[in-house]
């Protein structure tokens, strides 16, 4: 029987961002609203849509060889197993979220008008959250006794009538502010990780396949927000052009058939391009071309 890798794709808020990331990495995933088994243009991989909250459990149990989920849900799984997940190995940190390429925070928030100022002020209080075990562990480390209740959703509307405070995930804090909540502490930061089952990694073929997937996903993350720039410049103007480029960049400089000219190629942050190109033109660079990047392998 041909080798197959069982890969979990997070269903829900991370689904579209994950499929987009895989596309940048060179894997096209085709998800249907009617199926939990998306198609992928790699015959060696079988995909399954699983809620991020459950991914660590299914990878640890060996139902899946690997999957993508947040550090938050890995921590939640570990907290339910004595803070250990021996059957799970993280293969890659992939810093992207629903709305951005960045980390998210699980924060402790209270009503704006409340008297709570620190976590210690919540002694004996009721905390609503979806991240129950990790929240219990957080307050346990602080030595604060609270009642942590599982929230099925709409957590932001529960204080002050249904809970004294909440622990909720946020990227920008806008939803918390809209519900008149004030952050008093960060419980944990989280980003997506590619995780694998340790027994799957004992299989040489699966290990190589997963390492290659991790390499390409990290390369796609590395390329996010960057573009390539290539141009021609006279050798007499080269120093002036180089002075305009970010100090940490090391452009490739190649001779042209005309010895008085060189070609320059470099990678820069996309947000700097609109200011940089006019300056390069002013420094007498010619043939300036900006091109997109899908992957940067470090």
Coordinates of C-alpha atoms in Angstrom, one line a residue:
X1 CA 0.0 0.0 0.0
X2 CA 1.3 3.5 -0.9
X3 CA 2.5 5.7 1.9
X4 CA -0.1 8.2 3.1
X5 CA 0.3 11.1 5.6
X6 CA -2.9 11.9 7.6
X7 CA -2.9 15.7 8.1
X8 CA -5.3 17.7 10.2
X9 CA -6.3 21.2 8.9
X10 CA -7.9 23.4 11.5
X11 CA -11.6 24.0 10.9
X12 CA -13.2 27.3 11.8
X13 CA -11.5 30.7 12.1
X14 CA -8.0 29.5 11.1
X15 CA -9.3 27.4 8.1
X16 CA -9.1 30.0 5.3
X17 CA -5.7 31.4 6.6
X18 CA -4.3 27.9 6.7
X19 CA -5.4 27.0 3.2
X20 CA -4.0 30.3 1.9
X21 CA -0.7 29.5 3.7
X22 CA -0.5 26.1 2.1
X23 CA -1.2 27.6 -1.3
X24 CA 1.8 29.9 -0.9
X25 CA 3.9 26.9 0.2
X26 CA 2.9 25.1 -3.1
X27 CA 0.0 22.9 -1.9
X28 CA -3.5 23.6 -3.2
X29 CA -6.2 22.5 -0.8
X30 CA -9.8 22.4 -2.0
X31 CA -12.3 22.5 0.9
X32 CA -16.1 21.9 0.5
X33 CA -18.7 23.0 3.0
X34 CA -20.2 19.6 2.6
X35 CA -17.2 17.5 3.5
X36 CA -14.6 17.2 6.3
X37 CA -12.1 15.7 3.9
X38 CA -10.6 18.4 1.7
X39 CA -8.9 17.5 -1.5
X40 CA -5.2 18.3 -1.9
X41 CA -3.0 18.2 -5.0
X42 CA -0.5 15.9 -3.3
X43 CA -1.3 12.2 -3.6
X44 CA 0.8 11.4 -0.6
X45 CA -1.4 13.5 1.8
X46 CA -4.9 12.8 3.1
X47 CA -6.5 15.9 4.8
X48 CA -9.1 16.1 7.4
X49 CA -10.8 19.2 8.9
X50 CA -10.7 19.1 12.7
X51 CA -11.5 21.9 15.2
X52 CA -8.2 23.4 16.4
X53 CA -9.4 22.8 20.0
X54 CA -9.4 19.0 19.3
X55 CA -6.3 18.7 17.1
X56 CA -3.7 18.0 19.8
X57 CA -5.8 15.1 21.1
X58 CA -6.2 13.4 17.7
X59 CA -2.5 13.9 16.9
X60 CA -1.5 12.5 20.3
X61 CA -3.8 9.5 19.9
X62 CA -2.4 8.8 16.5
X63 CA -5.7 9.3 14.6
X64 CA -3.7 11.9 12.7
X65 CA 0.0 11.9 11.9
X66 CA 0.2 15.6 12.1
X67 CA -1.9 18.8 12.3
X68 CA -1.9 22.5 12.7
X69 CA -3.3 24.1 15.9
X70 CA -2.5 26.9 18.3
X71 CA -0.1 26.7 21.2
X72 CA -3.1 27.6 23.3
X73 CA -4.9 24.3 22.5
X74 CA -1.7 22.4 22.9
X75 CA -1.4 23.9 26.4
X76 CA -5.1 23.1 27.1
X77 CA -4.5 19.4 26.1
X78 CA -1.3 19.3 28.2
X79 CA -3.1 20.7 31.2
X80 CA -5.5 17.9 31.1
X81 CA -2.7 15.4 31.0
X82 CA -0.5 16.6 33.9
X83 CA 1.0 19.3 31.8
X84 CA 2.6 16.8 29.5
X85 CA 2.0 15.8 25.9
X86 CA 4.7 13.2 25.3
X87 CA 3.1 11.9 22.1
X88 CA 3.2 15.3 20.4
X89 CA 6.3 17.0 18.9
X90 CA 6.2 20.6 17.5
X91 CA 7.8 20.7 14.1
X92 CA 7.4 24.4 13.1
X93 CA 6.2 27.7 14.6
X94 CA 3.9 29.3 12.1
X95 CA 3.1 32.8 13.2
X96 CA -0.2 33.6 11.5
X97 CA -3.8 34.0 12.7
X98 CA -7.3 34.7 11.4
X99 CA -6.7 38.4 10.6
X100 CA -3.0 38.8 10.5
X101 CA 0.4 37.2 10.4
X102 CA 1.1 37.6 14.1
X103 CA 0.5 36.1 17.5
X104 CA -2.8 36.2 19.4
X105 CA -3.3 36.7 23.1
X106 CA -5.5 35.1 25.7
X107 CA -6.3 37.9 28.0
X108 CA -8.0 38.3 31.4
X109 CA -10.7 41.0 31.0
X110 CA -13.2 42.6 33.3
X111 CA -16.0 45.1 32.9
X112 CA -14.6 48.7 32.5
X113 CA -16.5 50.0 35.5
X114 CA -15.5 47.1 37.8
X115 CA -13.1 47.5 40.8
X116 CA -10.9 44.6 39.7
X117 CA -7.4 45.8 38.9
X118 CA -5.2 42.7 39.2
X119 CA -5.7 38.9 38.9
X120 CA -5.4 38.7 42.7
X121 CA -8.5 40.9 43.1
X122 CA -10.5 38.0 41.5
X123 CA -10.2 35.7 44.5
X124 CA -13.4 33.7 44.7
X125 CA -14.7 35.1 41.4
X126 CA -16.3 33.3 38.4
X127 CA -14.3 33.3 35.2
X128 CA -15.9 32.3 31.9
X129 CA -13.7 30.9 29.1
X130 CA -13.3 28.3 26.5
X131 CA -9.7 27.7 27.7
X132 CA -10.7 26.1 31.0
X133 CA -7.7 24.0 32.0
X134 CA -5.0 26.5 30.9
X135 CA -6.9 29.2 32.8
X136 CA -7.1 27.0 35.9
X137 CA -3.4 26.4 35.6
X138 CA -2.8 30.2 35.3
X139 CA -4.7 31.1 38.5
X140 CA -3.2 28.0 40.2
X141 CA 0.3 29.4 39.7
X142 CA -0.8 32.7 41.1
X143 CA -2.3 31.1 44.1
X144 CA -5.7 32.7 43.4
X145 CA -8.8 30.5 44.0
X146 CA -11.5 31.1 41.3
X147 CA -14.4 29.2 39.7
X148 CA -13.6 28.7 36.0
X149 CA -16.6 27.9 33.9
X150 CA -16.6 26.7 30.3
X151 CA -18.1 29.2 27.8
X152 CA -19.8 27.9 24.7
X153 CA -19.4 31.2 22.9
X154 CA -20.3 34.9 23.1
X155 CA -18.0 35.1 26.1
X156 CA -17.6 38.9 25.9
X157 CA -21.2 39.5 26.8
X158 CA -21.1 37.4 30.0
X159 CA -19.7 40.0 32.5
X160 CA -21.0 41.2 34.8
X161 CA -24.2 39.3 35.0
X162 CA -23.0 35.7 34.1
X163 CA -19.4 36.0 35.1
X164 CA -17.1 38.4 37.0
X165 CA -14.4 38.2 34.3
X166 CA -13.4 36.3 31.2
X167 CA -10.3 34.8 29.6
X168 CA -10.7 35.4 25.9
X169 CA -8.5 35.3 22.8
X170 CA -7.9 38.5 20.9
X171 CA -5.8 39.8 18.0
X172 CA -6.6 43.5 18.2
X173 CA -8.7 43.9 21.4
X174 CA -11.5 45.6 19.3
X175 CA -14.2 43.1 20.3
X176 CA -13.4 43.5 24.0
X177 CA -13.5 47.3 23.8
X178 CA -16.8 47.1 21.9
X179 CA -18.2 45.1 24.8
X180 CA -16.8 47.6 27.4
X181 CA -14.2 45.2 28.8
X182 CA -10.8 46.1 30.2
X183 CA -7.7 43.8 30.0
X184 CA -5.9 43.4 33.3
X185 CA -3.4 40.6 32.3
X186 CA -2.3 38.4 29.5
X187 CA -2.8 34.7 30.4
X188 CA -0.7 33.5 27.4
X189 CA 0.4 34.3 23.9
X190 CA -0.2 31.8 21.1
X191 CA 0.6 31.1 17.5
X192 CA -0.1 28.2 15.2
X193 CA 2.2 25.2 15.2
X194 CA 2.7 22.2 13.0
X195 CA 2.7 19.3 15.4
X196 CA 3.3 15.6 14.8
X197 CA 2.7 12.3 16.5
X198 CA 6.0 10.9 17.9
X199 CA 5.2 7.4 16.5
X200 CA 4.6 8.9 13.0
X201 CA 8.1 10.5 13.2
X202 CA 9.6 7.0 13.8
X203 CA 8.5 6.3 10.2
X204 CA 11.4 7.5 8.0
X205 CA 9.1 8.3 5.0
X206 CA 6.6 10.3 7.2
X207 CA 9.4 12.2 9.0
X208 CA 10.9 13.3 5.7
X209 CA 7.5 14.3 4.3
X210 CA 6.7 16.3 7.4
X211 CA 10.1 18.0 7.5
X212 CA 9.6 19.0 3.9
X213 CA 6.1 20.4 4.6
X214 CA 7.5 22.3 7.6
X215 CA 10.3 23.7 5.5
X216 CA 7.9 25.0 2.8
X217 CA 5.4 26.4 5.3
X218 CA 8.1 28.3 7.2
X219 CA 9.4 29.6 3.8
X220 CA 6.0 30.9 3.0
X221 CA 5.7 32.7 6.4
X222 CA 9.2 34.2 5.9
X223 CA 8.2 35.6 2.5
X224 CA 5.0 37.3 3.9
X225 CA 5.2 41.1 3.6
X226 CA 8.4 41.0 1.5
X227 CA 9.1 41.6 -2.2
X228 CA 12.1 41.3 -4.5
X229 CA 13.6 44.3 -6.2
X230 CA 16.0 44.1 -9.2
X231 CA 17.5 47.0 -11.1
X232 CA 20.5 48.1 -13.2
X233 CA 22.9 50.9 -12.1
X234 CA 26.1 52.4 -13.4
X235 CA 29.1 51.4 -11.3
X236 CA 29.7 55.1 -10.6
X237 CA 26.3 55.4 -9.0
X238 CA 26.4 52.0 -7.1
X239 CA 27.4 53.5 -3.7
X240 CA 24.5 56.0 -3.8
X241 CA 22.0 53.2 -4.6
X242 CA 23.4 50.9 -1.9
X243 CA 23.1 53.7 0.6
X244 CA 19.3 53.8 0.0
X245 CA 18.8 50.1 0.8
X246 CA 18.0 48.9 4.4
X247 CA 21.3 48.5 6.3
X248 CA 20.8 44.8 7.1
X249 CA 20.1 43.7 3.4
X250 CA 22.9 42.1 1.4
X251 CA 22.0 42.6 -2.3
X252 CA 23.4 40.4 -5.0
X253 CA 25.5 42.4 -7.4
X254 CA 26.2 40.9 -10.9
X255 CA 28.2 42.4 -13.8
X256 CA 26.5 43.1 -17.1
X257 CA 27.9 42.9 -20.6
X258 CA 28.6 46.6 -20.4
X259 CA 31.4 46.7 -17.8
X260 CA 30.2 50.2 -16.6
X261 CA 26.9 48.7 -15.4
X262 CA 25.9 46.1 -12.8
X263 CA 22.6 44.4 -11.9
X264 CA 21.4 44.5 -8.3
X265 CA 18.9 42.1 -6.8
X266 CA 17.6 42.2 -3.2
X267 CA 14.6 41.5 -0.9
X268 CA 12.9 44.3 1.0
X269 CA 9.8 44.9 3.2
X270 CA 6.8 45.5 0.9
X271 CA 5.7 48.5 3.0
X272 CA 9.0 50.4 2.1
X273 CA 8.6 50.0 -1.7
X274 CA 6.5 53.1 -2.4
X275 CA 9.1 55.3 -0.8
X276 CA 12.1 53.5 -2.0
X277 CA 11.5 53.2 -5.8
X278 CA 11.3 57.0 -6.4
X279 CA 14.6 57.4 -4.4
X280 CA 16.3 54.7 -6.4
X281 CA 15.2 56.4 -9.6
X282 CA 16.5 59.6 -8.3
X283 CA 19.9 57.9 -7.7
X284 CA 19.9 57.0 -11.4
X285 CA 18.9 53.4 -11.1
X286 CA 17.2 52.0 -14.3
X287 CA 15.1 49.0 -15.2
X288 CA 13.6 48.8 -11.7
X289 CA 11.4 45.7 -11.3
X290 CA 9.4 44.7 -8.2
X291 CA 8.3 41.1 -8.0
X292 CA 6.3 39.1 -5.5
X293 CA 7.7 36.3 -3.3
X294 CA 6.0 33.1 -2.3
X295 CA 8.8 31.4 -0.3
X296 CA 12.1 32.4 1.3
X297 CA 14.1 29.5 2.5
X298 CA 16.5 30.6 5.2

